[in-house]
Every structure is written in structure tokens, then in C-alpha cells.
Amino acid sequence: MSHPRFPQAVPPEDPNVPVWPRRRVLQTGLTLGSAAWLAGCASLIGQAKPQVVVVGGGWGGLGAVRALAAEQVAAVTLVEPNDRFMSCPMSGHYVAGVGSLDELLHGYQRVEALPGVQRVRARVQAIERDRREVVLDNGQRLRYDHLVLSPGVEYMEESLPGFAAAREALPVGFRAFEHQAVRAQVERFYAQGGTLVMSAPKPPYRCPPAPYERAMLIAEQIKKRGVRGKIVFLDANAAPTPAPTAQPILGALKAYADVIDYRPNVELQAVDAGRRTLQTSAGELRYDHANLVLPMRAQALVRQAGLGQRWAEVELPSFQAKADARIFVIGDAQGSPQPKSGQVAFGQGRAVGEEIARRLRGQSGPAPAGDIELPVGICWAATSHDEAINVNVVTTLSPGEAPKLRFTVDPQPSARSGAAAWSWARGVWRAMLG
Ligand SMILES: Cc1cc2nc3c(=O)[nH]c(=O)nc-3n(C[C@H](O)[C@H](O)[C@H](O)COP(=O)(O)OP(=O)(O)OC[C@H]3O[C@@H](n4cnc5c(N)ncnc54)[C@H](O)[C@@H]3O)c2cc1C
């Protein structure tokens, strides 16, 4: 028997639009725990509200902010440097030249208007755990009772000698606000033709199906526009990852066999952007254009705070940092085996927001015995502008065992999943920012 201790995406009338069972959680809290809840509130009366600082207004951070705002037990400060949110999910269409950037951009106004929430437009430079403060790039310091970190990933540039010196010429486009540079590069490729080298690193990295998706969306345009060029796709893996997606993605790649030269088990070793050559485990390769996806790790901020080496180490199911009980790390920056996906990050954020509220009310107790389901993952690999493969992941935590991941993957692309991907994205964007 599985206990959905954490909010799950409940299929509504459209099974691809997540509905967050917030009302159910709140009602349960008030019914079952009203005495404790009232006592908790009483203990807060007359005191300044506890301070919760949330770092990163992306998928995970917004989940935490929304849950905390609904609970109203803390003053919440969201620290995010960008003036708007830009989605990585669904960006493949825009990057390939067939979608609009506006679809991916959303304002923070509604989040800023939530009760008890303020947004500081700044970047966190350091976390001083002993003082329980974060230091912002504008010199301001914010004190916290609880800190939620969801600053996403950075690229391991040192893994590819020659990359750092040519960073501007080789945009990766796996973080918000990098998509425009990749789109410009892809448009140059359409105009000039030649060889576009693309790559996928070994996992874990953000959204494993995304490099294949991007290649297929560009390949579709090569055919439609009659571009005199081809893609050489270098996969550091033996097949697309995670394993349950390999056959459907390899099957979809066959439709583009004339324009995508898919090469498994090839690792990047060095790049010379001046000579436009790549050293790889399969020898040297010349390119005209390149979109290389590098290995990733948690932002330096998280690692410099002593929360983990490559990824933050967290307790499950709480996502509390192993090194510090006041800090929670969610989304792609944490190192649990959960997939690095936006849907998972948003669910983790909501769960952590609710857990912090429980703790502030003095309600937190031992985790329920038996299996626990962690937030679900819903991912899409578009194989053309109209079709996609749907990937769902359920993570179960059994006492004393490593988390188990159960995948459900479309065996082949369909227009139904292609349309459902957009319904899903619009539904989550609304839940995050609407
Ligand atoms: C091409 C592509 C397709 C994808 N498709 C899907 C999909 O179909 N489904 C899915 O579920 N997921 C998908 N993903 C994955 C998804 O985008 C990530 O898993 C998700 O963004 C992770 O959320 P996060 O909160 O950890 O990080 P992010 O969403 O990246 O948010 C991090 C935020 O922190 C801010 N920040 C960073 N450093 C600091 C700092 N020092 N101080 C303050 N703020 C800071 C950033 O500005 C950013 O807004 C896709 C990703 C890519 C690249």
C-alpha cells in the first residue's frame, strides 16, 4: 500500500493537466489536526511571523512559494534575479524555429500579489549557515528560519577543454534565457547548411529526453525547409536514457535517418571553436555548427554552502539537507534518484512548503510507516511539431530501501501526446504563476 504523503498530480478531466490536491491537504489538516493547528497558530500570535527565504523562482521555488502562501504561517521572500519566468519545457519548438518565445515567458505579478509573499529581484551570492542569512548581490542580507533552495543547475564546463573560452559561440540552452542564443544558431544553420553537431551527456542531467527531442524538432525543419545540412548526434550513452525511453526514442529517430546521423557511445573530449573541431572518444570531427549539452551539477551556491559535492545531499522524503536541518533543497540541484524534471521540482516544492508549515505549527511527526510516493514526474519528448512521447515516473520509497522508479512510456509518438504536452505545460504554468 502506498501513502501519497506528498502532493501528487491527480488526473482531472484532461488527464494531462495536473490539479494540485491543495484543498484536500488543507481540509485534511484542519479536520484531523485542527487542535494542533489552532495551538500552533496561537503560539504565533503576537510574534513576528517566521521567515522563509526561497531561492530561485523556477519550477521548484514556485511550488514552495505557492504552498507556503496558501498555509499563511510564514513571511516568504522569493529571491529571483530575472524579471520574468521562462520555461525550458516546450522550448524545443521555439529553438527549432517553429514556436514563439512569448509562449514560454510568464510574469511574476500574481506570485508577488500572494498574501505574505515578497519578491526580491537579486541573486544570492552566499549562504551563511551559522548566521542563518543569505547574502544578495545588492549587498542586502536576508535572515531565515527556513531556507528553500531551488537554483537549478550549472554546466560542468571544465569537463570539455576549450569550451569555457568559446562559451558565447556554443550556447547550451538547457537553462532559461539561453534559448534565444540557440535559436539564432539554429537559424544560421538553416541558412548556411553544413554539419550541426549535437550531443547528450551521461546522466544525471536535466530532462534526459530533451537533447533527442531538440534534434528531432530541428531535423523536421531540415526536411521541411530543404536545408542543405545534417545533424551528427553524439550520444555519450549506449542508447537514449533513461532506459525505458530508449526504444521509443530510437524508433522515432528512424524517421529522420536521412538527416540525423546518430552515434552512440561517443564522448566529447575537447573542442576547438576556432578550428571548429571536436575531439571525441571516436576520433576528431569537424563541425559547422554545434549545440553541445554538457554534464551538469548543482549551482555553485549550493555546493559552496557545504550541502554536497556535485548535487545537494538530502533526506527523503523531506528533502531536508543532510548537512543542515533548516535548509531544504529541491528540484534539479538535489541528488535524489528522482528525475530532474520540472513537474517533479514543482511537486517537491509544494511538498516542502507544506512540510515547513507543518513544522512551524509544531505538527510534524514521524513519516507514515510503509511505502511513500514522492512527487510524480511527467515529461514529454516531442518527436515532431505535432507528435510526442509521454514519459511518466512514479517514485516509491519503502522503509530501508533505495527509492524505486516506475516508468510508463508511450511505445511510440502520437498526436494525442503532442497535444497533451501543451495542455500539461499550460496547466502547470497556471498553477505556478497564474
Ligand atoms: C529543453 C528542456 C525540456 C524540458 N522538458 C521538460 C518536460 O517536458 N517536463 C518536465 O517536467 N521537465 C522538463 N524539463 C526540465 C525542467 O526544466 C527542470 O527540471 C526544472 O526547470 C527544474 O526546476 P528547478 O527549480 O530546479 O530549476 P529552474 O527551473 O532552472 O529554476 C532555477 C531558478 O533559480 C534562479 N537562480 C539561479 N541561481 C540563483 C541565485 N544564486 N540566486 C537567486 N536565484 C537564482 C534562476 O534564475 C531560475 O529562475 C526540461 C528541460 C529542458 C532544458
CSV table of C-alpha atoms and ligand atoms in Angstrom, one decimal:
chain,number,residue,atom,x,y,z
A,1,MET,CA,0.0,0.0,0.0
A,2,SER,CA,1.4,3.3,-1.0
A,3,HIS,CA,0.8,6.5,1.1
A,4,PRO,CA,0.8,9.6,-1.1
A,5,ARG,CA,2.3,11.7,1.7
A,6,PHE,CA,3.3,14.3,-0.9
A,7,PRO,CA,1.0,16.1,-3.3
A,8,GLN,CA,0.6,14.1,-6.5
A,9,ALA,CA,-0.7,15.2,-9.9
A,10,VAL,CA,-4.3,14.0,-9.9
A,11,PRO,CA,-5.6,13.4,-13.4
A,12,PRO,CA,-8.6,15.8,-13.9
A,13,GLU,CA,-10.9,15.6,-16.9
A,14,ASP,CA,-7.9,16.2,-19.1
A,15,PRO,CA,-5.5,13.6,-17.8
A,16,ASN,CA,-2.5,15.7,-18.8
A,17,VAL,CA,-3.4,18.8,-16.8
A,18,PRO,CA,-2.3,18.4,-13.2
A,19,VAL,CA,-4.6,19.5,-10.5
A,20,TRP,CA,-2.9,20.0,-7.2
A,21,PRO,CA,-4.7,18.5,-4.3
A,22,ARG,CA,-4.0,21.5,-2.1
A,23,ARG,CA,-7.6,21.8,-0.9
A,24,ARG,CA,-7.6,18.2,0.1
A,25,VAL,CA,-4.4,18.6,2.0
A,26,LEU,CA,-5.7,21.7,3.8
A,27,GLN,CA,-9.0,20.1,4.6
A,28,THR,CA,-7.3,17.1,6.0
A,29,GLY,CA,-5.1,19.3,8.1
A,30,LEU,CA,-8.0,21.2,9.5
A,31,THR,CA,-10.1,18.1,10.2
A,32,LEU,CA,-7.5,15.8,11.6
A,33,GLY,CA,-5.2,18.3,13.1
A,34,SER,CA,-7.3,21.3,14.0
A,35,ALA,CA,-6.4,21.3,17.7
A,36,ALA,CA,-2.7,21.2,16.9
A,37,TRP,CA,-3.2,23.7,14.1
A,38,LEU,CA,-5.0,26.2,16.4
A,39,ALA,CA,-2.4,25.7,19.1
A,40,GLY,CA,0.3,26.3,16.5
A,41,CYS,CA,-1.4,29.5,15.4
A,42,ALA,CA,-1.9,30.6,19.0
A,43,SER,CA,1.8,30.2,19.5
A,44,LEU,CA,2.4,32.5,16.6
A,45,ILE,CA,0.0,35.2,17.7
A,46,GLY,CA,1.9,38.3,18.9
A,47,GLN,CA,5.1,37.2,17.4
A,48,ALA,CA,6.6,38.3,14.1
A,49,LYS,CA,6.0,35.6,11.5
A,50,PRO,CA,8.8,33.1,10.9
A,51,GLN,CA,10.9,34.0,7.9
A,52,VAL,CA,11.2,31.6,5.0
A,53,VAL,CA,13.5,32.5,2.1
A,54,VAL,CA,13.1,30.7,-1.2
A,55,VAL,CA,16.0,30.9,-3.6
A,56,GLY,CA,15.0,30.6,-7.3
A,57,GLY,CA,11.7,31.4,-9.0
A,58,GLY,CA,11.8,28.4,-11.3
A,59,TRP,CA,9.8,25.2,-11.1
A,60,GLY,CA,10.8,24.1,-7.6
A,61,GLY,CA,10.9,27.5,-6.0
A,62,LEU,CA,7.4,28.5,-7.2
A,63,GLY,CA,6.0,25.2,-5.9
A,64,ALA,CA,7.3,26.1,-2.4
A,65,VAL,CA,6.1,29.7,-2.6
A,66,ARG,CA,2.6,28.7,-3.6
A,67,ALA,CA,2.3,26.1,-0.9
A,68,LEU,CA,3.7,28.5,1.8
A,69,ALA,CA,1.4,31.3,0.7
A,70,ALA,CA,-1.6,29.0,1.0
A,71,GLU,CA,-0.6,28.0,4.5
A,72,GLN,CA,0.0,31.6,5.7
A,73,VAL,CA,2.2,30.7,8.6
A,74,ALA,CA,5.4,32.5,7.5
A,75,ALA,CA,6.6,35.6,5.8
A,76,VAL,CA,8.0,34.4,2.5
A,77,THR,CA,10.7,36.1,0.5
A,78,LEU,CA,11.4,34.8,-3.0
A,79,VAL,CA,14.8,35.7,-4.4
A,80,GLU,CA,15.0,35.6,-8.2
A,81,PRO,CA,17.1,37.8,-10.4
A,82,ASN,CA,15.1,37.6,-13.7
A,83,ASP,CA,12.1,39.9,-14.3
A,84,ARG,CA,10.1,37.0,-15.8
A,85,PHE,CA,9.9,33.3,-15.7
A,86,MET,CA,11.0,31.4,-18.9
A,87,SER,CA,10.1,27.7,-19.3
A,88,CYS,CA,12.6,25.1,-20.5
A,89,PRO,CA,9.8,22.6,-21.1
A,90,MET,CA,8.3,23.2,-24.5
A,91,SER,CA,11.3,25.3,-25.5
A,92,GLY,CA,12.3,22.8,-28.2
A,93,HIS,CA,9.7,24.1,-30.6
A,94,TYR,CA,10.9,27.6,-30.2
A,95,VAL,CA,14.6,26.6,-30.6
A,96,ALA,CA,13.8,24.7,-33.7
A,97,GLY,CA,12.2,27.8,-35.2
A,98,VAL,CA,8.5,26.9,-35.0
A,99,GLY,CA,7.3,28.4,-31.8
A,100,SER,CA,7.1,31.8,-30.2
A,101,LEU,CA,9.2,32.9,-27.2
A,102,ASP,CA,6.1,34.6,-25.7
A,103,GLU,CA,4.6,31.1,-25.0
A,104,LEU,CA,7.5,30.4,-22.7
A,105,LEU,CA,7.5,33.7,-20.8
A,106,HIS,CA,5.3,34.5,-17.8
A,107,GLY,CA,5.3,37.4,-15.4
A,108,TYR,CA,5.7,37.1,-11.6
A,109,GLN,CA,2.9,39.6,-10.8
A,110,ARG,CA,0.4,37.1,-9.5
A,111,VAL,CA,3.1,35.4,-7.3
A,112,GLU,CA,4.1,38.8,-5.9
A,113,ALA,CA,0.5,39.5,-5.0
A,114,LEU,CA,0.1,36.3,-3.0
A,115,PRO,CA,-0.5,37.0,0.8
A,116,GLY,CA,2.7,37.1,2.8
A,117,VAL,CA,4.9,36.9,-0.2
A,118,GLN,CA,7.5,39.4,-1.4
A,119,ARG,CA,10.0,39.0,-4.2
A,120,VAL,CA,13.5,40.4,-4.2
A,121,ARG,CA,14.9,40.8,-7.6
A,122,ALA,CA,18.5,39.8,-6.9
A,123,ARG,CA,20.9,36.9,-6.9
A,124,VAL,CA,22.0,35.1,-3.8
A,125,GLN,CA,25.8,35.1,-3.6
A,126,ALA,CA,26.4,33.2,-0.4
A,127,ILE,CA,24.7,31.3,2.3
A,128,GLU,CA,26.0,31.9,5.8
A,129,ARG,CA,24.6,28.9,7.6
A,130,ASP,CA,26.0,29.8,11.0
A,131,ARG,CA,24.2,33.2,11.0
A,132,ARG,CA,21.1,31.8,9.1
A,133,GLU,CA,21.5,34.5,6.5
A,134,VAL,CA,21.7,34.7,2.7
A,135,VAL,CA,23.9,37.4,1.1
A,136,LEU,CA,22.5,39.1,-2.0
A,137,ASP,CA,24.5,40.6,-4.9
A,138,ASN,CA,23.0,44.0,-4.0
A,139,GLY,CA,24.6,43.8,-0.6
A,140,GLN,CA,21.4,43.0,1.3
A,141,ARG,CA,21.2,40.2,3.8
A,142,LEU,CA,18.1,38.1,4.5
A,143,ARG,CA,17.7,36.2,7.7
A,144,TYR,CA,15.8,33.0,7.6
A,145,ASP,CA,14.2,30.5,9.9
A,146,HIS,CA,13.9,28.0,7.0
A,147,LEU,CA,15.7,28.3,3.6
A,148,VAL,CA,14.4,26.6,0.4
A,149,LEU,CA,17.0,26.3,-2.3
A,150,SER,CA,15.9,25.6,-5.9
A,151,PRO,CA,18.5,27.4,-8.0
A,152,GLY,CA,18.8,24.7,-10.7
A,153,VAL,CA,22.0,23.6,-12.5
A,154,GLU,CA,25.2,24.8,-13.9
A,155,TYR,CA,27.3,23.3,-16.7
A,156,MET,CA,30.5,21.4,-15.9
A,157,GLU,CA,32.5,23.4,-18.4
A,158,GLU,CA,35.8,22.0,-17.2
A,159,SER,CA,34.6,18.6,-18.5
A,160,LEU,CA,35.2,19.8,-22.0
A,161,PRO,CA,38.5,21.6,-22.5
A,162,GLY,CA,38.2,24.5,-24.9
A,163,PHE,CA,34.5,25.1,-24.0
A,164,ALA,CA,34.9,27.9,-21.5
A,165,ALA,CA,36.9,30.1,-23.9
A,166,ALA,CA,34.2,29.7,-26.5
A,167,ARG,CA,31.2,29.8,-24.3
A,168,GLU,CA,29.5,32.6,-26.2
A,169,ALA,CA,29.8,30.7,-29.5
A,170,LEU,CA,28.5,27.4,-28.0
A,171,PRO,CA,25.2,28.2,-26.2
A,172,VAL,CA,23.8,25.1,-24.5
A,173,GLY,CA,20.3,26.2,-24.0
A,174,PHE,CA,19.4,24.0,-21.0
A,175,ARG,CA,18.7,26.9,-18.7
A,176,ALA,CA,16.1,29.7,-19.1
A,177,PHE,CA,17.1,32.7,-21.1
A,178,GLU,CA,19.7,30.8,-23.1
A,179,HIS,CA,17.1,29.6,-25.7
A,180,GLN,CA,17.3,32.7,-27.8
A,181,ALA,CA,21.0,32.2,-28.5
A,182,VAL,CA,20.5,28.6,-29.5
A,183,ARG,CA,17.6,29.6,-31.8
A,184,ALA,CA,19.8,32.2,-33.5
A,185,GLN,CA,22.5,29.5,-34.0
A,186,VAL,CA,19.9,27.1,-35.4
A,187,GLU,CA,18.6,29.8,-37.8
A,188,ARG,CA,22.2,30.3,-39.1
A,189,PHE,CA,22.4,26.5,-39.6
A,190,TYR,CA,19.2,26.6,-41.7
A,191,ALA,CA,20.5,29.4,-43.8
A,192,GLN,CA,24.1,28.1,-44.3
A,193,GLY,CA,23.7,24.4,-44.1
A,194,GLY,CA,26.6,22.1,-43.3
A,195,THR,CA,27.0,19.8,-40.2
A,196,LEU,CA,25.3,20.6,-36.9
A,197,VAL,CA,26.8,18.5,-34.2
A,198,MET,CA,24.6,17.9,-31.2
A,199,SER,CA,25.2,15.8,-28.1
A,200,ALA,CA,23.8,14.2,-25.0
A,201,PRO,CA,26.0,13.7,-21.8
A,202,LYS,CA,25.8,10.8,-19.4
A,203,PRO,CA,23.1,11.2,-16.8
A,204,PRO,CA,22.2,12.6,-14.3
A,205,TYR,CA,21.4,15.8,-16.2
A,206,ARG,CA,18.3,18.0,-16.6
A,207,CYS,CA,15.5,16.3,-18.6
A,208,PRO,CA,17.3,13.4,-20.3
A,209,PRO,CA,14.9,13.1,-23.4
A,210,ALA,CA,15.4,16.8,-24.2
A,211,PRO,CA,18.6,16.6,-26.4
A,212,TYR,CA,16.9,13.9,-28.6
A,213,GLU,CA,13.7,16.0,-28.7
A,214,ARG,CA,15.7,19.1,-29.9
A,215,ALA,CA,17.5,17.1,-32.6
A,216,MET,CA,14.2,15.7,-33.9
A,217,LEU,CA,12.5,19.0,-34.0
A,218,ILE,CA,15.4,20.6,-35.9
A,219,ALA,CA,15.5,17.5,-38.2
A,220,GLU,CA,11.9,18.0,-39.1
A,221,GLN,CA,12.7,21.6,-40.2
A,222,ILE,CA,15.7,20.4,-42.2
A,223,LYS,CA,13.3,18.3,-44.2
A,224,LYS,CA,10.5,20.8,-44.4
A,225,ARG,CA,12.8,23.8,-45.4
A,226,GLY,CA,15.0,21.8,-47.6
A,227,VAL,CA,18.1,22.8,-45.6
A,228,ARG,CA,21.4,21.5,-47.1
A,229,GLY,CA,22.7,20.2,-43.9
A,230,LYS,CA,22.5,17.3,-41.5
A,231,ILE,CA,22.8,16.6,-37.8
A,232,VAL,CA,25.5,14.4,-36.3
A,233,PHE,CA,24.3,13.4,-32.8
A,234,LEU,CA,27.0,12.2,-30.4
A,235,ASP,CA,25.5,10.3,-27.5
A,236,ALA,CA,27.8,9.6,-24.5
A,237,ASN,CA,25.4,6.7,-23.7
A,238,ALA,CA,24.8,3.4,-25.4
A,239,ALA,CA,21.2,4.4,-26.1
A,240,PRO,CA,18.8,7.2,-25.1
A,241,THR,CA,18.3,7.4,-21.3
A,242,PRO,CA,16.6,6.6,-19.0
A,243,ALA,CA,16.5,3.0,-20.3
A,244,PRO,CA,12.6,2.8,-20.6
A,245,THR,CA,12.7,5.6,-23.1
A,246,ALA,CA,15.4,4.1,-25.3
A,247,GLN,CA,13.3,2.0,-27.7
A,248,PRO,CA,10.5,4.7,-28.3
A,249,ILE,CA,13.1,7.4,-28.9
A,250,LEU,CA,15.3,5.2,-31.2
A,251,GLY,CA,12.1,4.2,-33.1
A,252,ALA,CA,11.3,7.9,-33.6
A,253,LEU,CA,14.8,8.7,-34.7
A,254,LYS,CA,14.4,6.3,-37.6
A,255,ALA,CA,12.0,8.7,-39.3
A,256,TYR,CA,15.0,11.1,-39.5
A,257,ALA,CA,17.7,8.6,-40.5
A,258,ASP,CA,18.4,10.6,-43.7
A,259,VAL,CA,19.2,13.8,-41.7
A,260,ILE,CA,20.3,12.6,-38.2
A,261,ASP,CA,23.5,10.5,-38.0
A,262,TYR,CA,23.0,9.1,-34.5
A,263,ARG,CA,26.3,7.8,-33.0
A,264,PRO,CA,26.0,6.1,-29.6
A,265,ASN,CA,28.9,5.6,-27.1
A,266,VAL,CA,30.8,8.7,-28.3
A,267,GLU,CA,32.1,11.0,-25.5
A,268,LEU,CA,33.2,14.6,-26.1
A,269,GLN,CA,36.9,15.2,-25.0
A,270,ALA,CA,37.8,18.7,-26.2
A,271,VAL,CA,36.5,21.4,-28.5
A,272,ASP,CA,38.4,23.9,-30.6
A,273,ALA,CA,35.9,26.6,-31.6
A,274,GLY,CA,38.5,28.4,-33.7
A,275,ARG,CA,39.1,25.4,-36.0
A,276,ARG,CA,35.5,24.1,-35.4
A,277,THR,CA,36.7,20.7,-34.4
A,278,LEU,CA,35.8,18.3,-31.7
A,279,GLN,CA,38.0,15.6,-30.1
A,280,THR,CA,35.8,12.7,-29.2
A,281,SER,CA,36.3,9.1,-28.0
A,282,ALA,CA,35.7,8.1,-31.6
A,283,GLY,CA,38.3,10.5,-33.1
A,284,GLU,CA,38.3,14.0,-34.5
A,285,LEU,CA,35.2,15.6,-36.0
A,286,ARG,CA,34.7,18.8,-37.9
A,287,TYR,CA,31.6,20.9,-37.5
A,288,ASP,CA,30.0,23.9,-39.0
A,289,HIS,CA,27.5,24.5,-36.1
A,290,ALA,CA,27.4,22.9,-32.7
A,291,ASN,CA,24.9,22.5,-29.8
A,292,LEU,CA,26.7,20.6,-27.1
A,293,VAL,CA,24.9,19.6,-23.9
A,294,LEU,CA,27.4,19.4,-21.1
A,295,PRO,CA,27.3,17.4,-17.9
A,296,MET,CA,25.6,19.3,-15.1
A,297,ARG,CA,25.8,19.8,-11.4
A,298,ALA,CA,24.1,21.9,-8.7
A,299,GLN,CA,24.7,25.7,-8.8
A,300,ALA,CA,28.0,26.7,-7.0
A,301,LEU,CA,25.9,28.4,-4.3
A,302,VAL,CA,24.6,25.1,-3.1
A,303,ARG,CA,28.0,23.3,-3.2
A,304,GLN,CA,29.9,26.2,-1.6
A,305,ALA,CA,27.4,26.1,1.3
A,306,GLY,CA,28.7,22.6,2.0
A,307,LEU,CA,25.5,20.9,1.1
A,308,GLY,CA,27.0,18.4,-1.3
A,309,GLN,CA,29.8,17.8,-3.8
A,310,ARG,CA,28.0,17.6,-7.2
A,311,TRP,CA,24.4,17.6,-6.0
A,312,ALA,CA,23.0,18.5,-2.6
A,313,GLU,CA,22.6,15.6,-0.4
A,314,VAL,CA,19.0,15.4,1.0
A,315,GLU,CA,17.0,13.3,3.4
A,316,LEU,CA,14.0,11.6,1.8
A,317,PRO,CA,11.1,12.1,1.9
A,318,SER,CA,11.6,15.5,3.4
A,319,PHE,CA,14.2,17.0,1.0
A,320,GLN,CA,15.9,18.4,4.1
A,321,ALA,CA,19.6,19.0,3.5
A,322,LYS,CA,21.6,16.3,5.3
A,323,ALA,CA,24.1,19.0,6.5
A,324,ASP,CA,21.5,21.4,7.8
A,325,ALA,CA,18.0,20.9,9.3
A,326,ARG,CA,17.0,24.5,8.4
A,327,ILE,CA,17.6,24.1,4.7
A,328,PHE,CA,15.6,22.2,2.1
A,329,VAL,CA,17.0,21.6,-1.4
A,330,ILE,CA,14.6,20.7,-4.2
A,331,GLY,CA,14.5,20.5,-8.0
A,332,ASP,CA,17.5,19.7,-10.2
A,333,ALA,CA,20.0,20.9,-7.5
A,334,GLN,CA,19.4,17.9,-5.2
A,335,GLY,CA,20.8,14.5,-5.7
A,336,SER,CA,18.0,12.0,-5.0
A,337,PRO,CA,17.3,9.5,-7.8
A,338,GLN,CA,14.1,11.3,-8.8
A,339,PRO,CA,14.3,12.5,-12.4
A,340,LYS,CA,15.4,16.1,-13.0
A,341,SER,CA,12.1,17.4,-14.3
A,342,GLY,CA,10.0,20.5,-13.8
A,343,GLN,CA,7.0,18.5,-12.8
A,344,VAL,CA,9.0,16.7,-10.1
A,345,ALA,CA,10.6,20.0,-8.9
A,346,PHE,CA,7.2,21.7,-8.6
A,347,GLY,CA,5.8,18.8,-6.7
A,348,GLN,CA,8.8,18.7,-4.4
A,349,GLY,CA,8.4,22.5,-3.8
A,350,ARG,CA,4.8,22.1,-2.8
A,351,ALA,CA,5.7,19.2,-0.5
A,352,VAL,CA,8.5,21.1,1.2
A,353,GLY,CA,6.3,24.2,1.6
A,354,GLU,CA,3.7,22.1,3.3
A,355,GLU,CA,6.3,20.4,5.5
A,356,ILE,CA,7.8,23.7,6.6
A,357,ALA,CA,4.2,24.9,7.5
A,358,ARG,CA,3.7,21.7,9.5
A,359,ARG,CA,7.0,22.2,11.4
A,360,LEU,CA,6.1,25.9,12.1
A,361,ARG,CA,2.8,24.7,13.6
A,362,GLY,CA,4.6,22.1,15.6
A,363,GLN,CA,2.6,19.4,13.7
A,364,SER,CA,5.4,17.4,12.1
A,365,GLY,CA,5.6,13.8,13.2
A,366,PRO,CA,7.2,10.6,12.1
A,367,ALA,CA,6.8,9.6,8.5
A,368,PRO,CA,4.0,7.2,8.0
A,369,ALA,CA,5.0,3.5,8.0
A,370,GLY,CA,5.0,1.7,4.7
A,371,ASP,CA,5.6,2.9,1.2
A,372,ILE,CA,5.6,6.6,0.4
A,373,GLU,CA,5.2,8.1,-3.1
A,374,LEU,CA,7.4,11.1,-3.9
A,375,PRO,CA,6.1,13.7,-6.4
A,376,VAL,CA,5.4,12.2,-9.8
A,377,GLY,CA,7.2,13.1,-13.0
A,378,ILE,CA,5.6,13.9,-16.3
A,379,CYS,CA,7.9,14.5,-19.2
A,380,TRP,CA,7.4,14.8,-23.0
A,381,ALA,CA,9.8,14.1,-25.8
A,382,ALA,CA,8.4,15.9,-28.9
A,383,THR,CA,9.4,13.9,-32.0
A,384,SER,CA,7.9,16.5,-34.4
A,385,HIS,CA,6.0,19.7,-34.1
A,386,ASP,CA,2.7,17.7,-33.7
A,387,GLU,CA,3.7,14.4,-32.0
A,388,ALA,CA,5.4,13.5,-28.7
A,389,ILE,CA,6.2,10.5,-26.5
A,390,ASN,CA,4.9,10.8,-23.0
A,391,VAL,CA,7.1,9.6,-20.0
A,392,ASN,CA,5.5,9.3,-16.6
A,393,VAL,CA,7.6,8.3,-13.5
A,394,VAL,CA,6.4,7.3,-10.1
A,395,THR,CA,9.0,7.1,-7.3
A,396,THR,CA,8.2,4.9,-4.3
A,397,LEU,CA,10.1,5.0,-1.0
A,398,SER,CA,10.0,1.8,1.0
A,399,PRO,CA,11.5,1.7,4.5
A,400,GLY,CA,15.1,0.7,4.5
A,401,GLU,CA,15.3,0.5,0.7
A,402,ALA,CA,16.6,2.7,-2.1
A,403,PRO,CA,13.9,4.7,-3.9
A,404,LYS,CA,12.2,2.7,-6.7
A,405,LEU,CA,11.3,4.4,-10.0
A,406,ARG,CA,8.5,3.0,-12.1
A,407,PHE,CA,8.2,4.4,-15.7
A,408,THR,CA,5.3,4.4,-18.0
A,409,VAL,CA,6.4,5.4,-21.5
A,410,ASP,CA,4.4,5.7,-24.8
A,411,PRO,CA,5.6,2.9,-27.1
A,412,GLN,CA,5.5,5.3,-30.0
A,413,PRO,CA,4.9,9.0,-30.7
A,414,SER,CA,1.3,10.2,-31.1
A,415,ALA,CA,-0.5,13.4,-31.9
A,416,ARG,CA,-2.5,12.9,-28.8
A,417,SER,CA,0.6,13.1,-26.6
A,418,GLY,CA,1.8,16.0,-28.8
A,419,ALA,CA,-1.4,18.0,-27.9
A,420,ALA,CA,-1.4,16.7,-24.3
A,421,ALA,CA,2.1,18.1,-23.8
A,422,TRP,CA,0.9,21.7,-24.4
A,423,SER,CA,-2.2,21.1,-22.1
A,424,TRP,CA,0.1,19.9,-19.4
A,425,ALA,CA,2.5,22.8,-19.8
A,426,ARG,CA,-0.2,25.4,-19.8
A,427,GLY,CA,-1.8,23.7,-16.7
A,428,VAL,CA,1.4,23.8,-14.7
A,429,TRP,CA,2.4,27.3,-15.8
A,430,ARG,CA,-1.1,28.4,-14.5
A,431,ALA,CA,-0.6,26.5,-11.2
A,432,MET,CA,2.9,28.1,-10.8
A,433,LEU,CA,2.3,31.7,-12.0
A,434,GLY,CA,-1.4,32.2,-12.5
B,1,LIG,C1,14.8,21.5,-23.2
B,1,LIG,C2,14.2,21.1,-21.9
B,1,LIG,C3,13.0,20.5,-21.9
B,1,LIG,C4,12.4,20.1,-20.7
B,1,LIG,N1,11.2,19.4,-20.7
B,1,LIG,C5,10.6,19.0,-19.6
B,1,LIG,C6,9.3,18.4,-19.5
B,1,LIG,O1,8.7,18.1,-20.6
B,1,LIG,N2,8.8,18.1,-18.4
B,1,LIG,C7,9.4,18.4,-17.2
B,1,LIG,O2,8.8,18.1,-16.1
B,1,LIG,N3,10.6,19.0,-17.2
B,1,LIG,C8,11.3,19.3,-18.3
B,1,LIG,N4,12.5,19.9,-18.3
B,1,LIG,C9,13.2,20.0,-17.0
B,1,LIG,C10,12.9,21.3,-16.2
B,1,LIG,O3,13.1,22.5,-16.9
B,1,LIG,C11,13.8,21.3,-15.0
B,1,LIG,O4,13.8,20.1,-14.4
B,1,LIG,C12,13.3,22.4,-14.0
B,1,LIG,O5,13.4,23.7,-14.6
B,1,LIG,C13,14.0,22.3,-12.7
B,1,LIG,O6,13.5,23.2,-11.8
B,1,LIG,P1,14.4,24.0,-10.7
B,1,LIG,O7,13.5,24.8,-9.8
B,1,LIG,O8,15.4,23.0,-10.1
B,1,LIG,O9,15.4,24.9,-11.6
B,1,LIG,P2,14.9,26.1,-12.6
B,1,LIG,O10,13.6,25.9,-13.1
B,1,LIG,O11,16.1,26.2,-13.5
B,1,LIG,O12,14.9,27.4,-11.7
B,1,LIG,C14,16.0,27.9,-11.1
B,1,LIG,C15,15.8,29.4,-10.8
B,1,LIG,O13,16.8,29.8,-9.9
B,1,LIG,C16,17.3,31.1,-10.3
B,1,LIG,N5,18.6,31.2,-9.7
B,1,LIG,C17,19.7,30.6,-10.0
B,1,LIG,N6,20.7,30.9,-9.3
B,1,LIG,C18,20.3,31.8,-8.4
B,1,LIG,C19,20.8,32.6,-7.3
B,1,LIG,N7,22.1,32.4,-7.0
B,1,LIG,N8,20.0,33.4,-6.6
B,1,LIG,C20,18.7,33.5,-6.9
B,1,LIG,N9,18.1,32.8,-7.9
B,1,LIG,C21,18.9,32.0,-8.6
B,1,LIG,C22,17.2,31.1,-11.8
B,1,LIG,O14,17.2,32.4,-12.3
B,1,LIG,C23,16.0,30.3,-12.1
B,1,LIG,O15,14.8,31.1,-12.2
B,1,LIG,C24,13.1,20.3,-19.5
B,1,LIG,C25,14.3,21.0,-19.5
B,1,LIG,C26,14.9,21.4,-20.7
B,1,LIG,C27,16.2,22.1,-20.7
